mmCIF file of C-alpha atoms in Angstrom:
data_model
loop_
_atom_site.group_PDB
_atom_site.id
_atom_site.type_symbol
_atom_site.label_atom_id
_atom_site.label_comp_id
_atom_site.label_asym_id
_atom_site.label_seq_id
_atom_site.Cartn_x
_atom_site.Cartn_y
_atom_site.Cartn_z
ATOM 1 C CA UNK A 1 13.511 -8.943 -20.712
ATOM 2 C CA UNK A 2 14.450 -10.833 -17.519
ATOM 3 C CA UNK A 3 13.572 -8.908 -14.571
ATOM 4 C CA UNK A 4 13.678 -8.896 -10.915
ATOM 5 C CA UNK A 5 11.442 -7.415 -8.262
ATOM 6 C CA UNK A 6 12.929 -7.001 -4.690
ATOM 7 C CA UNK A 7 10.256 -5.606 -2.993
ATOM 8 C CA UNK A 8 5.790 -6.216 -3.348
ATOM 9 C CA UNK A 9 4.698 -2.859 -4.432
ATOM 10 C CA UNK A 10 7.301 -3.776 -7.569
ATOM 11 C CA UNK A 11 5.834 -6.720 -8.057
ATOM 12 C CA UNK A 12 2.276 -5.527 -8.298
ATOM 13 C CA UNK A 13 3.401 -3.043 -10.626
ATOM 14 C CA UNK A 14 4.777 -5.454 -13.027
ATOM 15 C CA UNK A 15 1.257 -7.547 -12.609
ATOM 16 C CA UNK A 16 -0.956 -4.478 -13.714
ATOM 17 C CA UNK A 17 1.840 -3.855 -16.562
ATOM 18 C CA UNK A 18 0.817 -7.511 -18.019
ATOM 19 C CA UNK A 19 5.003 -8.235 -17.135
ATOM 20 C CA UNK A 20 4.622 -10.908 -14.496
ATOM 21 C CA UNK A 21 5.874 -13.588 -16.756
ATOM 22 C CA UNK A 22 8.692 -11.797 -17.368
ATOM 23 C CA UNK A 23 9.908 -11.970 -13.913
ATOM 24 C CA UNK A 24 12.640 -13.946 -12.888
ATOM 25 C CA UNK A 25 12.997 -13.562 -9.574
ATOM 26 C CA UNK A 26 11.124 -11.667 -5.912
ATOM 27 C CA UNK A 27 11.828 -10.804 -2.674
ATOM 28 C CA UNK A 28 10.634 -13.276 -0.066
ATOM 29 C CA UNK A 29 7.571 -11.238 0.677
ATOM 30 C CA UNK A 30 6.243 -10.664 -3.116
ATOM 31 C CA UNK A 31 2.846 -12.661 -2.472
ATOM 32 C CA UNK A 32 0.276 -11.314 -5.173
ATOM 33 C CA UNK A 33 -0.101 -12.687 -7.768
ATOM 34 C CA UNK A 34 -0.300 -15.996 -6.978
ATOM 35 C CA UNK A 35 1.788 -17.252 -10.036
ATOM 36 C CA UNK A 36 5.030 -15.229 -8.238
ATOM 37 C CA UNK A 37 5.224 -18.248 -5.829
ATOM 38 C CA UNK A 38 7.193 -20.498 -7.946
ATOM 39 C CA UNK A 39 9.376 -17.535 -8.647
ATOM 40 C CA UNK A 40 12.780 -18.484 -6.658
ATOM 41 C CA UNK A 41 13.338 -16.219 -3.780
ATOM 42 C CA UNK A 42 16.339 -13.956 -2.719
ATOM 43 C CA UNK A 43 15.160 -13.246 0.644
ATOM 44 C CA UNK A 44 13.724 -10.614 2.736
ATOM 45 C CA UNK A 45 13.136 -6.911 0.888
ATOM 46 C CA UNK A 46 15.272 -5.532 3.068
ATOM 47 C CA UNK A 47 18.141 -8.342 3.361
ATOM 48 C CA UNK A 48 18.002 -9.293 -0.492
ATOM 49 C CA UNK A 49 20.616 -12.123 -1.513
ATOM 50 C CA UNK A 50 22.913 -10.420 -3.945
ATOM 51 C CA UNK A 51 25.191 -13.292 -4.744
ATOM 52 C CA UNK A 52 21.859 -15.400 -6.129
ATOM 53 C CA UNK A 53 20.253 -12.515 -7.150
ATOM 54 C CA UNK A 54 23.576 -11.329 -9.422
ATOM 55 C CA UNK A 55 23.775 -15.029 -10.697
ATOM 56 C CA UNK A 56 20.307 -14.618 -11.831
ATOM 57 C CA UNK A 57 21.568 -12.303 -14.936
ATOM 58 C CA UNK A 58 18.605 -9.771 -14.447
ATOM 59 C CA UNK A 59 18.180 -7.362 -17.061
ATOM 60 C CA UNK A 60 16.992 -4.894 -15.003
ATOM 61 C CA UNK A 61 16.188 -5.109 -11.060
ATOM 62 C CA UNK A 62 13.424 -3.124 -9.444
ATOM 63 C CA UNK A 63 14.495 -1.684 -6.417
ATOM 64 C CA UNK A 64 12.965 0.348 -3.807
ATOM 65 C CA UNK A 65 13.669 3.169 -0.844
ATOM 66 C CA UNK A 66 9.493 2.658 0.661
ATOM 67 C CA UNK A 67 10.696 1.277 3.766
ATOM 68 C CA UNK A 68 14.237 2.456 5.788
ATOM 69 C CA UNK A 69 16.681 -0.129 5.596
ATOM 70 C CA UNK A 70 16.478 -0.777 1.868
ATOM 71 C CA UNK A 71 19.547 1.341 0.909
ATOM 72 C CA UNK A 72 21.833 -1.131 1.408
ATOM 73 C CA UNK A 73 20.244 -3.160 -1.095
ATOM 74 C CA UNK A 74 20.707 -0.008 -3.853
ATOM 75 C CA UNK A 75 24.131 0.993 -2.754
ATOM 76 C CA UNK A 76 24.791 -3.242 -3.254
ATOM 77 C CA UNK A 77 23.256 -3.113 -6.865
ATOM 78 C CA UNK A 78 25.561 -0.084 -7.279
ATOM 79 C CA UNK A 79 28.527 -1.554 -6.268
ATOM 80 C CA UNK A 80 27.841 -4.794 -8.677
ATOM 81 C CA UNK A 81 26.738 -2.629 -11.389
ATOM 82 C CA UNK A 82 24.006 -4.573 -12.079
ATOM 83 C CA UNK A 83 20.895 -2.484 -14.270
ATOM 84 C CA UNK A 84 18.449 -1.087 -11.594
ATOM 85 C CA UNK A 85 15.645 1.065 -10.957
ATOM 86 C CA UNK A 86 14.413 2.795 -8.494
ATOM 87 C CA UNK A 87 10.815 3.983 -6.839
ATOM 88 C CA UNK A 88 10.385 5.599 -3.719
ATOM 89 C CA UNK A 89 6.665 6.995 -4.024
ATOM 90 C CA UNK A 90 4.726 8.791 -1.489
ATOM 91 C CA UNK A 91 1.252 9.312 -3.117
ATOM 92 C CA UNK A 92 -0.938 7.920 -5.564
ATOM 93 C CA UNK A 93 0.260 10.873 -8.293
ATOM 94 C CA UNK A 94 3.610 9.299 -7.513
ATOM 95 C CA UNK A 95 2.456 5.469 -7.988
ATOM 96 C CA UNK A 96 1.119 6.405 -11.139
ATOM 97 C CA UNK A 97 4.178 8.136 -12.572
ATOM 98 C CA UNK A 98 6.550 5.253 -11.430
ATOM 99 C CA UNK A 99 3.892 2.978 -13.829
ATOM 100 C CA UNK A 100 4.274 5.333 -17.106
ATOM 101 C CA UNK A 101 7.716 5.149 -16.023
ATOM 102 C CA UNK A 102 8.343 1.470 -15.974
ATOM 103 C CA UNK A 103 6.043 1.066 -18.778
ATOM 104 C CA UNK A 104 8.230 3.485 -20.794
ATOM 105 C CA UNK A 105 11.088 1.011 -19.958
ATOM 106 C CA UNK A 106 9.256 -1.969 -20.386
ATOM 107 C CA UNK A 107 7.710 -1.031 -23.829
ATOM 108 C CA UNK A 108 4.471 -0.965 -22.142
ATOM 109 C CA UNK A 109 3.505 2.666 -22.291
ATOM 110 C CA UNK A 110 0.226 1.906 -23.337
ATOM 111 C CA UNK A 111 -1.228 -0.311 -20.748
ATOM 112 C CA UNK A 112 0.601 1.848 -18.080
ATOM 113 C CA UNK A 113 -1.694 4.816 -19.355
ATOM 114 C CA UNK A 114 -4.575 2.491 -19.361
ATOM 115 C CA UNK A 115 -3.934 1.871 -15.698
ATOM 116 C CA UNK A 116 -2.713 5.234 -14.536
ATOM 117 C CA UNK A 117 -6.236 6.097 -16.638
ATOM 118 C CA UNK A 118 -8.462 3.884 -14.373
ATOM 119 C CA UNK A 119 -6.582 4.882 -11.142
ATOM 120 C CA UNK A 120 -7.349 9.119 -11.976
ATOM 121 C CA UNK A 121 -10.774 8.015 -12.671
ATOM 122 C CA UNK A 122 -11.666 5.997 -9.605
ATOM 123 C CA UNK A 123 -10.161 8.490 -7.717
ATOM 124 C CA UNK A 124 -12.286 11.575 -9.160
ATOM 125 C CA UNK A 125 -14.961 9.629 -8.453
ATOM 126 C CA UNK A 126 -14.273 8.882 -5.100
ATOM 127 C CA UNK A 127 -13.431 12.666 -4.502
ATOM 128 C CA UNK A 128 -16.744 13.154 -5.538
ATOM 129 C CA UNK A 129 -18.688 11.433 -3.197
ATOM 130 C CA UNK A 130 -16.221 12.269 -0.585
ATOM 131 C CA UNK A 131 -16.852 16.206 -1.329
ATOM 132 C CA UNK A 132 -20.527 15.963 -0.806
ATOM 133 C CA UNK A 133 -20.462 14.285 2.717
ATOM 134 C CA UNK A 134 -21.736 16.292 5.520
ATOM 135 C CA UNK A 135 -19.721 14.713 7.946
ATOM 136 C CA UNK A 136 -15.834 12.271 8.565
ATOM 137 C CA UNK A 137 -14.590 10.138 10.281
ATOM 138 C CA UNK A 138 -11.426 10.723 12.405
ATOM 139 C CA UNK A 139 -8.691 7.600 11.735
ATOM 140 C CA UNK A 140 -5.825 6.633 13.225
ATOM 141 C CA UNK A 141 -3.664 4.012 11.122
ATOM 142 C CA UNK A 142 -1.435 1.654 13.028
ATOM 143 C CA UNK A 143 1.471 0.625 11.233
ATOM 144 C CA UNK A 144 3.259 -0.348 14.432
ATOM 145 C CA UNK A 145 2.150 -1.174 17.892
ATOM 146 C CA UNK A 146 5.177 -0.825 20.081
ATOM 147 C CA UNK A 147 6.708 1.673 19.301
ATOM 148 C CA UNK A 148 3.644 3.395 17.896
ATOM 149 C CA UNK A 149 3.980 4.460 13.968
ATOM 150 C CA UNK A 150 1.713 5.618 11.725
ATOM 151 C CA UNK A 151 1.117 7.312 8.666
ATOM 152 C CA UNK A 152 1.537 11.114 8.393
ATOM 153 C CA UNK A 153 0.484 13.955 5.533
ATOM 154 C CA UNK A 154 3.155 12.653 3.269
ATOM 155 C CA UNK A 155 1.558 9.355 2.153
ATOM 156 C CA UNK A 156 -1.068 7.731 0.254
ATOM 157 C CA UNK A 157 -3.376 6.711 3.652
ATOM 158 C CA UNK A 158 -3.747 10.352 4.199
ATOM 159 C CA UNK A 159 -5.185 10.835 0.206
ATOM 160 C CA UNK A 160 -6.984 7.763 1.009
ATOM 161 C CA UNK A 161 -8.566 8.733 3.962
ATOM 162 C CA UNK A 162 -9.817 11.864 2.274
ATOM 163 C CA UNK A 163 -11.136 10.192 -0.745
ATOM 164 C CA UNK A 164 -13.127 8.129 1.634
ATOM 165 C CA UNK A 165 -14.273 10.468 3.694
ATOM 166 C CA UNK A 166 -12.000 10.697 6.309
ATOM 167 C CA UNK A 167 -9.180 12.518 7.812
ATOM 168 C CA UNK A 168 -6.183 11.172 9.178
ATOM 169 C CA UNK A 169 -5.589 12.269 12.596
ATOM 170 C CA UNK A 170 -1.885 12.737 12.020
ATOM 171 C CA UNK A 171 -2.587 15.090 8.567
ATOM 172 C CA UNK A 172 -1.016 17.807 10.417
ATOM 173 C CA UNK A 173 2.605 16.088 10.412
ATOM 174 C CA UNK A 174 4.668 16.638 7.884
ATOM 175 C CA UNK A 175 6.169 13.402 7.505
ATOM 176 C CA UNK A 176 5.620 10.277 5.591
ATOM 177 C CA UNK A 177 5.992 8.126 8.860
ATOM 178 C CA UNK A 178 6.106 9.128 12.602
ATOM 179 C CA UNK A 179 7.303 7.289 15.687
ATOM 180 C CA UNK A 180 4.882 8.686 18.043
ATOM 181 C CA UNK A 181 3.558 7.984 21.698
ATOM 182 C CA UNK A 182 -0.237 5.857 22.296
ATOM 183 C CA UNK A 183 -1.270 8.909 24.549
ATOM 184 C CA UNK A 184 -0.924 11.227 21.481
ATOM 185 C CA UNK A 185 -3.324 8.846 19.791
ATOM 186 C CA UNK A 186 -6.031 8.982 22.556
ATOM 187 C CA UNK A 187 -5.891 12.915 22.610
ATOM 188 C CA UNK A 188 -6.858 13.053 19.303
ATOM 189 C CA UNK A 189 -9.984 11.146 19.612
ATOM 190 C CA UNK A 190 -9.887 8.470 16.283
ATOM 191 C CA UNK A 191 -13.513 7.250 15.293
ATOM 192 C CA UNK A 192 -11.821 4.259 13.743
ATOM 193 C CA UNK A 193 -8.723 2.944 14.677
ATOM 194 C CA UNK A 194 -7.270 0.843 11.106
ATOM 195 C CA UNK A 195 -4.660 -2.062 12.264
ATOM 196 C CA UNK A 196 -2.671 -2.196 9.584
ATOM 197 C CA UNK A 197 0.581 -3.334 11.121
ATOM 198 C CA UNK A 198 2.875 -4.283 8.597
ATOM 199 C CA UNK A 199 4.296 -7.596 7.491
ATOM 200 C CA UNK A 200 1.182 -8.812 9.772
ATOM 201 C CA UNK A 201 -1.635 -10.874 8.471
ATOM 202 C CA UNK A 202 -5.022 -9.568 9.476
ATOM 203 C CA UNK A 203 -5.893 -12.898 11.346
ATOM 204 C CA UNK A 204 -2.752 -12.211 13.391
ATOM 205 C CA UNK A 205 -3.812 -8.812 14.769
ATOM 206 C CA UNK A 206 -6.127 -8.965 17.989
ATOM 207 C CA UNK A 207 -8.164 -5.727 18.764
ATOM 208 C CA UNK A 208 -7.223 -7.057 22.307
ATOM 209 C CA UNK A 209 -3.947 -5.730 21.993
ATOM 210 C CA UNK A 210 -5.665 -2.047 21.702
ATOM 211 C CA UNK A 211 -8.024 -2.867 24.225
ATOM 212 C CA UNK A 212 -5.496 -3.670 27.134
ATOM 213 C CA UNK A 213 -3.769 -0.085 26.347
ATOM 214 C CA UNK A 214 -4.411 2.926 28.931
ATOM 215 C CA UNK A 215 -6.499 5.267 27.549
ATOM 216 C CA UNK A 216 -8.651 2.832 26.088
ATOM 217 C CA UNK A 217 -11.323 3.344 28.305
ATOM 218 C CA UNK A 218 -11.600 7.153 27.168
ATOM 219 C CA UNK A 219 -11.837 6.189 23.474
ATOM 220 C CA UNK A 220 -14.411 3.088 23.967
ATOM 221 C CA UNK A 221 -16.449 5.814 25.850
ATOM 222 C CA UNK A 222 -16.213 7.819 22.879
ATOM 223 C CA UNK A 223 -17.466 4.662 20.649
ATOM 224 C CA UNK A 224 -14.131 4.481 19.258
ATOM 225 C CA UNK A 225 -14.167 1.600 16.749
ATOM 226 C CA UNK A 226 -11.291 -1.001 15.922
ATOM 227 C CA UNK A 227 -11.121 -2.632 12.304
ATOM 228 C CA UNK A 228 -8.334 -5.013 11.426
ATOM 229 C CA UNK A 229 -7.197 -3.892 7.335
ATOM 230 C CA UNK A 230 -5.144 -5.793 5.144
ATOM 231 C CA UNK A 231 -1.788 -4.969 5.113
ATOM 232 C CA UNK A 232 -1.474 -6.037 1.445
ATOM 233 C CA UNK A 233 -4.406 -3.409 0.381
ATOM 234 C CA UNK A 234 -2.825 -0.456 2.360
ATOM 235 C CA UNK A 235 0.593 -0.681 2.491
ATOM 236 C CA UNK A 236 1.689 -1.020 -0.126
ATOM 237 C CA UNK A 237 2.392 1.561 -2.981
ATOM 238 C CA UNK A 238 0.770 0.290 -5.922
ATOM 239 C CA UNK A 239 -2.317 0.805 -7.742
ATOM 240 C CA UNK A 240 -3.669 -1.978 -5.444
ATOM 241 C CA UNK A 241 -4.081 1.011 -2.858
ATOM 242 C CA UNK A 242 -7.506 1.909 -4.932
ATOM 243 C CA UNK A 243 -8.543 -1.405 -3.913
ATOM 244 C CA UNK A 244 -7.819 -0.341 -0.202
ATOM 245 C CA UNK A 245 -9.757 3.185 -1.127
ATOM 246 C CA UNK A 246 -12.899 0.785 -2.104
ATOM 247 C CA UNK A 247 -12.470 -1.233 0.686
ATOM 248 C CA UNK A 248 -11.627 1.853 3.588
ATOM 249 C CA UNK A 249 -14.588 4.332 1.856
ATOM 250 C CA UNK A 250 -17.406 1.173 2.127
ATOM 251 C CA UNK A 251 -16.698 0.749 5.888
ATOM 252 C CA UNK A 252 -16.588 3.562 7.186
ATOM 253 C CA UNK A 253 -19.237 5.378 4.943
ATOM 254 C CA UNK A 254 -21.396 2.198 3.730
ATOM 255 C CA UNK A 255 -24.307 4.063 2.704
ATOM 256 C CA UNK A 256 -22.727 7.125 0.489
ATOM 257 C CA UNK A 257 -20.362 4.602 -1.080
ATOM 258 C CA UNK A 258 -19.922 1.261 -3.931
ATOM 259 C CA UNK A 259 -19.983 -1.763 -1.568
ATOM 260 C CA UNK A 260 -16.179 -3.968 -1.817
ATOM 261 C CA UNK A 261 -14.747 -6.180 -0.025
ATOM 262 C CA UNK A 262 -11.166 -7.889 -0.466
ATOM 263 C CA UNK A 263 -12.555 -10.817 -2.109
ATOM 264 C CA UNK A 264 -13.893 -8.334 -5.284
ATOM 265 C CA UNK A 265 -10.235 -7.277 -6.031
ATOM 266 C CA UNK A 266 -9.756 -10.667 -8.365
ATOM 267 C CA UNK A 267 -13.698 -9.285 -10.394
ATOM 268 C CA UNK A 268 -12.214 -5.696 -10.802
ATOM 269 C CA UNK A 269 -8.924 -6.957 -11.904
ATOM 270 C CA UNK A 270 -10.382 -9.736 -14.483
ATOM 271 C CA UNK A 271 -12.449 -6.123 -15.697
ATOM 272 C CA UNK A 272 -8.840 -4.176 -16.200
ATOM 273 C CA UNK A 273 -7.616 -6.620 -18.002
ATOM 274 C CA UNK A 274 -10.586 -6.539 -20.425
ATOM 275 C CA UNK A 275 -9.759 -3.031 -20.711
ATOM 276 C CA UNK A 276 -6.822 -3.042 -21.432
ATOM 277 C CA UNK A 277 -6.831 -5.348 -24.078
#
């Protein structure tokens, strides 16, 4: 089956689905894994090239609503009829029924349980530890410096934070993603603040920026702390958000939790696919 991914989270999917060679074609910003390079490219996820993409012959195209501005590309795909799908999750119970899904259409229903398997199992683990800590930290994620987003109780970083044990300071919204004001941030006191901006590389985000804010002062009186976290390990709706979990739960609580850092992702992946052979 010849198919096409127009957004990362898609791609990833297809990775821990063993489909990767099938794929034909990616969005511009499909990075991981390293063999979708070659793949050609049909442009940004949210400006996708139909023309090349249509003369690609797809079987099926995986498509995606995760960040506003993508409709166009559905109501395009519509409009060519060309065979689509489409995921639009907001937690990790989500993520792992968009794999069983896919797998379903894919004929890969067993390695999509293997995977949705793993993912339940790290995470009542995780909940585990995180239910028998006495105390946690207060994060604020920033998606977006200017204007200020970040996460709200719709969406995975809020599970995450919990299963780390932490709470997102913006839990009590009731939206996936908020527009919000920097003095709303410094009322609520973060422990950690997680730059997460997205689209950014982490060696392209400078506490500094934080630092310069007003308010600042308040919250490094407070012994407010500023980690930079990889947009790739957070942001994106795959199962590579346990990674992120790993990653998020041995910062912030180093002594209650396994150790990880980024660089294990490629171990724990080579042990999946032992598994799932």
């Amino acid at each position: 089956m010849k198919l096409i991914s127009i957004c990362p989270s898609n791609t990833e999917l297809l990775h821990f689905l063993g489909a990767t060679p099938d794929l034909i074609g990616t969005d511009d910003f499909s990075d991981w894994p390293s063999e979708v390079e070659k793949l050609p490219r049909l442009g940004p996820d949210l400006s996708i090239d139909m023309n090349k993409l249509e003369a690609l012959e797809p079987d099926l195209v995986l498509a995606s609503l995760s960040v506003p501005g993508m409709e166009k590309n559905i109501e395009e795909l519509k409009k060519r009829n060309i065979p689509h799908v489409i995921y639009d999750p907001q937690s990790l119970t989500d993520i792992q029924n968009d794999l069983l899904d896919l797998g379903k259409r894919l004929n890969r229903t067993e390695k999509a349980h293997h995977i949705v398997k793993w993912m339940k199992n790290e995470i009542e683990e995780y909940k585990r530890i995180s239910d028998s800590l006495l105390h946690r930290k207060r994060i604020y994620f920033e998606w977006w410096p200017k204007p200020v987003f970040t996460p709200g109780k719709i969406n995975w970083l809020t599970e995450i934070s919990r299963l780390a044990g932490g709470m997102n300071i913006f839990e009590d919204v009731e939206l996936a993603s908020i527009q919000t004001a920097w003095e709303d941030v410094v009322d609520r006191k973060p422990d950690l603040i997680g730059m997460v901006w997205v689209g950014v590389k982490t060696d392209k985000m400078n506490p500094s920026h934080i630092k310069k804010r007003e308010g600042w002062d308040n919250l490094n009186a407070l012994h407010t702390e500023i980690v930079k976290l990889e947009e790739s390990l957070f942001c994106r709706p795959s199962p590579r958000l346990i990674f992120g979990l790993k990653r998020l739960a041995a910062l912030i609580h180093p002594d209650d939790y396994p150790a990880f850092l980024p660089d294990d992702e490629e171990i724990y992946m080579k042990e999946l696919q032992v598994i799932m052979r």
